[in-house]
Every structure is written in C-alpha cells, then in structure tokens.
Amino acid sequence: HGGKDTGAQGKNSNEKDIVLAVGKLLKKELEKEGFNVKMTRDKDVFIELGERANLANQWDGDLFISLHCNAIDATPERKKQIKGYHVYVLRAPESEEDKAIARRENKVATLYGEKNAKEELSPIEWFKLEARLEKYKQNSYMFTEEMLKAFDGGKIKRQGGGVGGAGFMVLVGALMPAVLFEIGFISNPEEETYMTTTKAQEDIAARVAKAVSTYKAAVHNYRETLGR
C-alpha cells in the first residue's frame, strides 16, 4: 500500500500510514542489531505488488517481510469482536478465510491495472510454484515461529492460531523466505486506536526485530547441526 492506495481504512486512520510508521521504526531497530535493511518504500508512494518482490531479489535479501493491517467488512458489533494479529506464508490456502484475505490484499494489483494481476492463483500456478517454494518453505516457517514467540504477551493477541497461508501476490516473486504480517485489525476500534499510537508502533517494531534476531540465530544453529 501507499500513495494512491490507502489500504484498509479504519474510522480515523489508513493502513498505509500505520505500516509505514512501523516499517521505519523496524528499520531503525534492526540496524541497531547490525542488519542491512532495505525498504520497498520509505515515504507515501505506491509501489506495484510485483515490483516489491523484484526489489527484494535485486537486493539479494535473506528475508522478506510485508507489513499490513487487517480488516473486515461487517456490522459494528462484529468489527468489535474480530481482532488479533496473523502471520501468513505463501502456500495453498487451507481455509476460506485465508483465501478471502489474500483476495483483499491482491485486489490492489487488479485495481490499479498491474500487469499479470490476479486475485487468486490457479491450481496450475500453484503446481509451478511448489518446487521453488520448497527451497524457502522451512525457513519461512522458522521465522513464523519466532514471530509467534516474539508477540506472545503483547497487547495485540493472536487471531486463532496466528498462522495462515494463501496466494499473496506480493510474496509470489520473492526468491527468499517471506511472510506477510497482519499487525492487527484496523476495522476493530480498540486495535485501530492502539496501532495509531507511537508506543504501539515502537512495541510492534521491537517485537518483529526480536523475531528477526532469534530467527537468524535459529538458522545459524540449524546449519551448524547439519554440518556436524
């Protein structure tokens, strides 16, 4: 999201502004730990979904994180009930809910006329992706586990199991472990209010940074074990 694409809209805020603020803080946190961080956008501009993964590949990234705020179109009462964060990896969706979230995120590409844009991947496209996904799947799941640990005890709780998978176009072209992180529900009044505060954005960024650091250590330990 960004620029002409506001992303999901809450009562008093836009998804594009919240995730950019968190992204900038996350960059600072990670750079303190010695990581080389690249952002697909560091201001309010629109970058096509496919271009985001292309940039990450050009930079030879080791990990791709796409930040988002979730939303549902429902009655005010229902919006108050649905809340929580969720971490998604690129895999064939296992629930209608995951499919719906991917369609919402992918709609950006079709809405703004992106080349080869689509809201869902076909079975043939999934088949073609499988071999490439296999290479990064284990590490994507390893990072997801570290995210769940890092957000344990945070103000925003897990939505359900906290992990899902679907055909997110922003992740399709990334030649590296990749996740899409829905920070919380902008459609939920309580979470929207929280996510717009500097304190919340700093806490979220610190937790993601912690997950990146522990993931790096876990990958190192895994490789050491394989080398023995």
PDB file of C-alpha atoms in Angstrom:
ATOM      1  CA  HIS A   1       0.000   0.000   0.000  1.00  0.00           C
ATOM      2  CA  GLY A   2       0.994   3.643  -0.196  1.00  0.00           C
ATOM      3  CA  GLY A   3       0.308   6.738  -2.288  1.00  0.00           C
ATOM      4  CA  LYS A   4      -2.968   6.335  -4.172  1.00  0.00           C
ATOM      5  CA  ASP A   5      -3.546   3.007  -2.402  1.00  0.00           C
ATOM      6  CA  THR A   6      -4.667   3.742   1.173  1.00  0.00           C
ATOM      7  CA  GLY A   7      -5.037   0.063   2.032  1.00  0.00           C
ATOM      8  CA  ALA A   8      -7.712  -0.819   4.569  1.00  0.00           C
ATOM      9  CA  GLN A   9      -9.391   2.149   6.206  1.00  0.00           C
ATOM     10  CA  GLY A  10     -10.320   2.453   9.852  1.00  0.00           C
ATOM     11  CA  LYS A  11     -12.531   5.076  11.414  1.00  0.00           C
ATOM     12  CA  ASN A  12      -9.654   7.535  11.862  1.00  0.00           C
ATOM     13  CA  SER A  13      -6.663   6.070  10.011  1.00  0.00           C
ATOM     14  CA  ASN A  14      -5.358   4.352   6.883  1.00  0.00           C
ATOM     15  CA  GLU A  15      -3.400   1.100   6.703  1.00  0.00           C
ATOM     16  CA  LYS A  16      -0.691   2.695   4.531  1.00  0.00           C
ATOM     17  CA  ASP A  17       0.248   5.193   7.265  1.00  0.00           C
ATOM     18  CA  ILE A  18       0.365   2.711  10.144  1.00  0.00           C
ATOM     19  CA  VAL A  19       2.530   0.166   8.323  1.00  0.00           C
ATOM     20  CA  LEU A  20       4.924   2.819   7.013  1.00  0.00           C
ATOM     21  CA  ALA A  21       5.431   4.142  10.553  1.00  0.00           C
ATOM     22  CA  VAL A  22       6.071   0.612  11.865  1.00  0.00           C
ATOM     23  CA  GLY A  23       8.370  -0.151   8.922  1.00  0.00           C
ATOM     24  CA  LYS A  24      10.550   2.892   9.591  1.00  0.00           C
ATOM     25  CA  LEU A  25      10.838   2.031  13.286  1.00  0.00           C
ATOM     26  CA  LEU A  26      11.614  -1.601  12.435  1.00  0.00           C
ATOM     27  CA  LYS A  27      14.423  -0.483  10.123  1.00  0.00           C
ATOM     28  CA  LYS A  28      15.977   1.516  12.979  1.00  0.00           C
ATOM     29  CA  GLU A  29      15.657  -1.396  15.411  1.00  0.00           C
ATOM     30  CA  LEU A  30      17.267  -3.856  13.015  1.00  0.00           C
ATOM     31  CA  GLU A  31      20.082  -1.520  12.044  1.00  0.00           C
ATOM     32  CA  LYS A  32      20.974  -1.249  15.739  1.00  0.00           C
ATOM     33  CA  GLU A  33      21.475  -5.030  15.635  1.00  0.00           C
ATOM     34  CA  GLY A  34      23.747  -4.743  12.592  1.00  0.00           C
ATOM     35  CA  PHE A  35      21.265  -5.836   9.924  1.00  0.00           C
ATOM     36  CA  ASN A  36      21.304  -4.306   6.443  1.00  0.00           C
ATOM     37  CA  VAL A  37      17.687  -3.214   5.924  1.00  0.00           C
ATOM     38  CA  LYS A  38      16.048  -2.205   2.642  1.00  0.00           C
ATOM     39  CA  MET A  39      12.511  -0.814   2.411  1.00  0.00           C
ATOM     40  CA  THR A  40      10.382  -1.077  -0.729  1.00  0.00           C
ATOM     41  CA  ARG A  41       9.060   2.362   0.256  1.00  0.00           C
ATOM     42  CA  ASP A  42      10.186   4.823   2.924  1.00  0.00           C
ATOM     43  CA  LYS A  43       7.596   7.502   2.096  1.00  0.00           C
ATOM     44  CA  ASP A  44       3.980   7.744   0.986  1.00  0.00           C
ATOM     45  CA  VAL A  45       4.321   6.353  -2.539  1.00  0.00           C
ATOM     46  CA  PHE A  46       2.719   3.429  -4.364  1.00  0.00           C
ATOM     47  CA  ILE A  47       4.915   0.511  -5.450  1.00  0.00           C
ATOM     48  CA  GLU A  48       3.322  -2.253  -7.541  1.00  0.00           C
ATOM     49  CA  LEU A  49       2.988  -5.621  -5.790  1.00  0.00           C
ATOM     50  CA  GLY A  50       5.233  -7.441  -8.264  1.00  0.00           C
ATOM     51  CA  GLU A  51       7.868  -4.716  -8.078  1.00  0.00           C
ATOM     52  CA  ARG A  52       8.235  -5.148  -4.292  1.00  0.00           C
ATOM     53  CA  ALA A  53       9.455  -8.731  -4.619  1.00  0.00           C
ATOM     54  CA  ASN A  54      11.639  -7.747  -7.591  1.00  0.00           C
ATOM     55  CA  LEU A  55      13.366  -5.099  -5.474  1.00  0.00           C
ATOM     56  CA  ALA A  56      13.973  -7.621  -2.691  1.00  0.00           C
ATOM     57  CA  ASN A  57      15.535 -10.008  -5.221  1.00  0.00           C
ATOM     58  CA  GLN A  58      17.742  -7.272  -6.679  1.00  0.00           C
ATOM     59  CA  TRP A  59      18.980  -6.527  -3.156  1.00  0.00           C
ATOM     60  CA  ASP A  60      19.694 -10.264  -2.667  1.00  0.00           C
ATOM     61  CA  GLY A  61      17.602 -10.326   0.504  1.00  0.00           C
ATOM     62  CA  ASP A  62      17.699 -13.069   3.119  1.00  0.00           C
ATOM     63  CA  LEU A  63      14.215 -12.387   4.467  1.00  0.00           C
ATOM     64  CA  PHE A  64      11.168 -10.566   3.059  1.00  0.00           C
ATOM     65  CA  ILE A  65       8.564  -9.099   5.439  1.00  0.00           C
ATOM     66  CA  SER A  66       5.396  -7.471   4.114  1.00  0.00           C
ATOM     67  CA  LEU A  67       3.570  -5.392   6.766  1.00  0.00           C
ATOM     68  CA  HIS A  68      -0.217  -4.930   6.706  1.00  0.00           C
ATOM     69  CA  CYS A  69      -3.289  -4.133   8.806  1.00  0.00           C
ATOM     70  CA  ASN A  70      -6.243  -6.491   8.552  1.00  0.00           C
ATOM     71  CA  ALA A  71      -9.905  -5.502   8.118  1.00  0.00           C
ATOM     72  CA  ILE A  72     -13.359  -6.970   7.763  1.00  0.00           C
ATOM     73  CA  ASP A  73     -16.490  -5.515   6.217  1.00  0.00           C
ATOM     74  CA  ALA A  74     -19.115  -6.247   8.858  1.00  0.00           C
ATOM     75  CA  THR A  75     -21.552  -4.777  11.373  1.00  0.00           C
ATOM     76  CA  PRO A  76     -20.094  -2.510  14.085  1.00  0.00           C
ATOM     77  CA  GLU A  77     -20.689  -5.259  16.653  1.00  0.00           C
ATOM     78  CA  ARG A  78     -18.862  -7.851  14.560  1.00  0.00           C
ATOM     79  CA  LYS A  79     -15.972  -5.438  13.977  1.00  0.00           C
ATOM     80  CA  LYS A  80     -15.558  -5.144  17.754  1.00  0.00           C
ATOM     81  CA  GLN A  81     -15.316  -8.937  18.045  1.00  0.00           C
ATOM     82  CA  ILE A  82     -12.819  -9.684  15.254  1.00  0.00           C
ATOM     83  CA  LYS A  83      -9.271  -8.767  16.229  1.00  0.00           C
ATOM     84  CA  GLY A  84      -5.721 -10.076  16.519  1.00  0.00           C
ATOM     85  CA  TYR A  85      -2.510 -10.418  14.540  1.00  0.00           C
ATOM     86  CA  HIS A  86      -1.766 -13.101  11.969  1.00  0.00           C
ATOM     87  CA  VAL A  87       1.402 -14.218  10.179  1.00  0.00           C
ATOM     88  CA  TYR A  88       0.990 -15.622   6.661  1.00  0.00           C
ATOM     89  CA  VAL A  89       3.290 -17.612   4.404  1.00  0.00           C
ATOM     90  CA  LEU A  90       2.914 -18.320   0.696  1.00  0.00           C
ATOM     91  CA  ARG A  91       1.138 -21.662   0.380  1.00  0.00           C
ATOM     92  CA  ALA A  92      -2.121 -23.036  -0.948  1.00  0.00           C
ATOM     93  CA  PRO A  93      -4.883 -21.690   1.352  1.00  0.00           C
ATOM     94  CA  GLU A  94      -6.426 -24.137   3.785  1.00  0.00           C
ATOM     95  CA  SER A  95      -9.491 -22.064   4.690  1.00  0.00           C
ATOM     96  CA  GLU A  96     -11.995 -19.738   3.047  1.00  0.00           C
ATOM     97  CA  GLU A  97     -10.909 -17.036   5.481  1.00  0.00           C
ATOM     98  CA  ASP A  98      -7.290 -17.215   4.253  1.00  0.00           C
ATOM     99  CA  LYS A  99      -8.497 -17.123   0.641  1.00  0.00           C
ATOM    100  CA  ALA A 100     -10.581 -14.032   1.369  1.00  0.00           C
ATOM    101  CA  ILE A 101      -7.661 -12.181   2.983  1.00  0.00           C
ATOM    102  CA  ALA A 102      -5.394 -12.973   0.026  1.00  0.00           C
ATOM    103  CA  ARG A 103      -8.077 -11.739  -2.407  1.00  0.00           C
ATOM    104  CA  ARG A 104      -8.345  -8.481  -0.459  1.00  0.00           C
ATOM    105  CA  GLU A 105      -4.579  -7.914  -0.450  1.00  0.00           C
ATOM    106  CA  ASN A 106      -4.250  -8.940  -4.116  1.00  0.00           C
ATOM    107  CA  LYS A 107      -7.087  -6.655  -5.216  1.00  0.00           C
ATOM    108  CA  VAL A 108      -4.586  -3.788  -5.118  1.00  0.00           C
ATOM    109  CA  ALA A 109      -2.892  -5.147  -8.254  1.00  0.00           C
ATOM    110  CA  THR A 110      -6.109  -5.551 -10.248  1.00  0.00           C
ATOM    111  CA  LEU A 111      -7.476  -2.217  -9.012  1.00  0.00           C
ATOM    112  CA  TYR A 112      -4.500  -0.277 -10.325  1.00  0.00           C
ATOM    113  CA  GLY A 113      -4.061  -2.197 -13.566  1.00  0.00           C
ATOM    114  CA  GLU A 114      -0.869  -4.039 -12.688  1.00  0.00           C
ATOM    115  CA  LYS A 115       0.445  -6.315 -15.443  1.00  0.00           C
ATOM    116  CA  ASN A 116      -0.414 -10.024 -14.855  1.00  0.00           C
ATOM    117  CA  ALA A 117      -2.607  -9.006 -11.896  1.00  0.00           C
ATOM    118  CA  LYS A 118      -4.941 -11.602 -10.397  1.00  0.00           C
ATOM    119  CA  GLU A 119      -6.771 -12.080  -7.128  1.00  0.00           C
ATOM    120  CA  GLU A 120      -6.192 -15.832  -6.871  1.00  0.00           C
ATOM    121  CA  LEU A 121      -3.626 -18.337  -8.133  1.00  0.00           C
ATOM    122  CA  SER A 122      -4.908 -21.259 -10.204  1.00  0.00           C
ATOM    123  CA  PRO A 123      -4.079 -24.901  -9.326  1.00  0.00           C
ATOM    124  CA  ILE A 124      -1.606 -24.979 -12.259  1.00  0.00           C
ATOM    125  CA  GLU A 125       0.134 -21.855 -10.969  1.00  0.00           C
ATOM    126  CA  TRP A 126       0.408 -23.401  -7.508  1.00  0.00           C
ATOM    127  CA  PHE A 127       1.903 -26.543  -9.063  1.00  0.00           C
ATOM    128  CA  LYS A 128       4.548 -24.464 -10.864  1.00  0.00           C
ATOM    129  CA  LEU A 129       5.355 -22.612  -7.641  1.00  0.00           C
ATOM    130  CA  GLU A 130       5.721 -25.699  -5.454  1.00  0.00           C
ATOM    131  CA  ALA A 131       9.317 -26.584  -6.388  1.00  0.00           C
ATOM    132  CA  ARG A 132      10.531 -23.042  -5.806  1.00  0.00           C
ATOM    133  CA  LEU A 133       8.587 -22.687  -2.562  1.00  0.00           C
ATOM    134  CA  GLU A 134      10.113 -25.904  -1.235  1.00  0.00           C
ATOM    135  CA  LYS A 135      13.511 -24.200  -1.178  1.00  0.00           C
ATOM    136  CA  TYR A 136      12.358 -21.447   1.191  1.00  0.00           C
ATOM    137  CA  LYS A 137       9.381 -23.042   2.948  1.00  0.00           C
ATOM    138  CA  GLN A 138      11.214 -24.362   6.009  1.00  0.00           C
ATOM    139  CA  ASN A 139      12.877 -21.016   6.744  1.00  0.00           C
ATOM    140  CA  SER A 140       9.606 -19.130   6.224  1.00  0.00           C
ATOM    141  CA  TYR A 141       8.018 -21.382   8.848  1.00  0.00           C
ATOM    142  CA  MET A 142      11.015 -20.967  11.160  1.00  0.00           C
ATOM    143  CA  PHE A 143      10.598 -17.191  11.028  1.00  0.00           C
ATOM    144  CA  THR A 144       6.848 -17.524  11.592  1.00  0.00           C
ATOM    145  CA  GLU A 145       7.542 -19.480  14.791  1.00  0.00           C
ATOM    146  CA  GLU A 146       9.884 -16.748  16.024  1.00  0.00           C
ATOM    147  CA  MET A 147       7.189 -14.141  15.277  1.00  0.00           C
ATOM    148  CA  LEU A 148       4.660 -16.022  17.403  1.00  0.00           C
ATOM    149  CA  LYS A 149       7.138 -16.208  20.297  1.00  0.00           C
ATOM    150  CA  ALA A 150       8.047 -12.519  19.993  1.00  0.00           C
ATOM    151  CA  PHE A 151       4.410 -11.388  20.082  1.00  0.00           C
ATOM    152  CA  ASP A 152       3.449 -13.631  22.981  1.00  0.00           C
ATOM    153  CA  GLY A 153       2.373 -11.311  25.790  1.00  0.00           C
ATOM    154  CA  GLY A 154       1.865  -8.303  23.509  1.00  0.00           C
ATOM    155  CA  LYS A 155      -1.182  -6.037  23.574  1.00  0.00           C
ATOM    156  CA  ILE A 156      -2.488  -7.478  20.294  1.00  0.00           C
ATOM    157  CA  LYS A 157      -3.187 -11.203  20.691  1.00  0.00           C
ATOM    158  CA  ARG A 158      -3.086 -13.950  18.086  1.00  0.00           C
ATOM    159  CA  GLN A 159      -6.097 -14.318  15.864  1.00  0.00           C
ATOM    160  CA  GLY A 160      -6.876 -18.013  16.100  1.00  0.00           C
ATOM    161  CA  GLY A 161      -3.646 -19.989  15.741  1.00  0.00           C
ATOM    162  CA  GLY A 162      -1.832 -16.905  14.492  1.00  0.00           C
ATOM    163  CA  VAL A 163      -0.540 -18.583  11.326  1.00  0.00           C
ATOM    164  CA  GLY A 164      -2.056 -18.946   7.872  1.00  0.00           C
ATOM    165  CA  GLY A 165      -1.181 -19.326   4.224  1.00  0.00           C
ATOM    166  CA  ALA A 166      -2.528 -18.176   0.883  1.00  0.00           C
ATOM    167  CA  GLY A 167      -1.554 -16.902  -2.553  1.00  0.00           C
ATOM    168  CA  PHE A 168      -0.399 -13.405  -1.733  1.00  0.00           C
ATOM    169  CA  MET A 169       0.887 -11.820  -4.933  1.00  0.00           C
ATOM    170  CA  VAL A 170       3.331  -9.634  -3.008  1.00  0.00           C
ATOM    171  CA  LEU A 171       5.135 -12.817  -1.861  1.00  0.00           C
ATOM    172  CA  VAL A 172       4.954 -14.800  -5.124  1.00  0.00           C
ATOM    173  CA  GLY A 173       8.110 -13.422  -6.744  1.00  0.00           C
ATOM    174  CA  ALA A 174      10.304 -13.299  -3.628  1.00  0.00           C
ATOM    175  CA  LEU A 175      13.277 -15.649  -4.013  1.00  0.00           C
ATOM    176  CA  MET A 176      13.856 -15.905  -0.252  1.00  0.00           C
ATOM    177  CA  PRO A 177      11.977 -16.838   2.934  1.00  0.00           C
ATOM    178  CA  ALA A 178       8.967 -14.497   3.078  1.00  0.00           C
ATOM    179  CA  VAL A 179       5.991 -13.663   5.299  1.00  0.00           C
ATOM    180  CA  LEU A 180       3.050 -11.305   5.223  1.00  0.00           C
ATOM    181  CA  PHE A 181       2.271  -9.912   8.674  1.00  0.00           C
ATOM    182  CA  GLU A 182      -1.194  -8.571   9.503  1.00  0.00           C
ATOM    183  CA  ILE A 183      -0.376  -6.475  12.591  1.00  0.00           C
ATOM    184  CA  GLY A 184      -3.968  -6.220  13.789  1.00  0.00           C
ATOM    185  CA  PHE A 185      -7.457  -5.217  12.639  1.00  0.00           C
ATOM    186  CA  ILE A 186      -7.859  -1.584  11.624  1.00  0.00           C
ATOM    187  CA  SER A 187     -11.601  -2.300  11.480  1.00  0.00           C
ATOM    188  CA  ASN A 188     -11.568  -3.094  15.218  1.00  0.00           C
ATOM    189  CA  PRO A 189     -11.948   0.229  17.129  1.00  0.00           C
ATOM    190  CA  GLU A 190      -9.727  -0.867  20.030  1.00  0.00           C
ATOM    191  CA  GLU A 191      -6.900  -2.170  17.846  1.00  0.00           C
ATOM    192  CA  GLU A 192      -7.101   0.782  15.465  1.00  0.00           C
ATOM    193  CA  THR A 193      -6.721   3.246  18.353  1.00  0.00           C
ATOM    194  CA  TYR A 194      -3.780   1.250  19.716  1.00  0.00           C
ATOM    195  CA  MET A 195      -1.974   0.838  16.374  1.00  0.00           C
ATOM    196  CA  THR A 196      -2.024   4.576  15.673  1.00  0.00           C
ATOM    197  CA  THR A 197      -0.037   5.376  18.849  1.00  0.00           C
ATOM    198  CA  THR A 198       3.745   5.783  18.776  1.00  0.00           C
ATOM    199  CA  LYS A 199       4.037   3.483  21.801  1.00  0.00           C
ATOM    200  CA  ALA A 200       2.256   0.677  19.966  1.00  0.00           C
ATOM    201  CA  GLN A 201       4.245   1.147  16.766  1.00  0.00           C
ATOM    202  CA  GLU A 202       7.516   1.062  18.708  1.00  0.00           C
ATOM    203  CA  ASP A 203       6.436  -2.096  20.553  1.00  0.00           C
ATOM    204  CA  ILE A 204       5.381  -3.854  17.330  1.00  0.00           C
ATOM    205  CA  ALA A 205       8.634  -2.893  15.601  1.00  0.00           C
ATOM    206  CA  ALA A 206      10.700  -4.092  18.580  1.00  0.00           C
ATOM    207  CA  ARG A 207       8.905  -7.454  18.606  1.00  0.00           C
ATOM    208  CA  VAL A 208       9.386  -8.021  14.867  1.00  0.00           C
ATOM    209  CA  ALA A 209      13.072  -7.063  15.264  1.00  0.00           C
ATOM    210  CA  LYS A 210      13.410  -9.580  18.087  1.00  0.00           C
ATOM    211  CA  ALA A 211      11.889 -12.267  15.849  1.00  0.00           C
ATOM    212  CA  VAL A 212      14.395 -11.454  13.090  1.00  0.00           C
ATOM    213  CA  SER A 213      17.329 -11.726  15.520  1.00  0.00           C
ATOM    214  CA  THR A 214      16.195 -15.025  17.019  1.00  0.00           C
ATOM    215  CA  TYR A 215      15.421 -16.364  13.542  1.00  0.00           C
ATOM    216  CA  LYS A 216      18.957 -15.547  12.405  1.00  0.00           C
ATOM    217  CA  ALA A 217      20.347 -17.448  15.409  1.00  0.00           C
ATOM    218  CA  ALA A 218      17.996 -20.396  14.748  1.00  0.00           C
ATOM    219  CA  VAL A 219      19.104 -20.610  11.093  1.00  0.00           C
ATOM    220  CA  HIS A 220      22.753 -20.476  12.155  1.00  0.00           C
ATOM    221  CA  ASN A 221      22.241 -23.254  14.724  1.00  0.00           C
ATOM    222  CA  TYR A 222      20.367 -25.377  12.190  1.00  0.00           C
ATOM    223  CA  ARG A 223      23.187 -25.056   9.666  1.00  0.00           C
ATOM    224  CA  GLU A 224      25.739 -25.894  12.350  1.00  0.00           C
ATOM    225  CA  THR A 225      23.788 -29.034  13.212  1.00  0.00           C
ATOM    226  CA  LEU A 226      23.626 -30.068   9.554  1.00  0.00           C
ATOM    227  CA  GLY A 227      27.381 -29.541   9.234  1.00  0.00           C
ATOM    228  CA  ARG A 228      28.216 -31.910  12.073  1.00  0.00           C
TER     229      ARG A 228
END
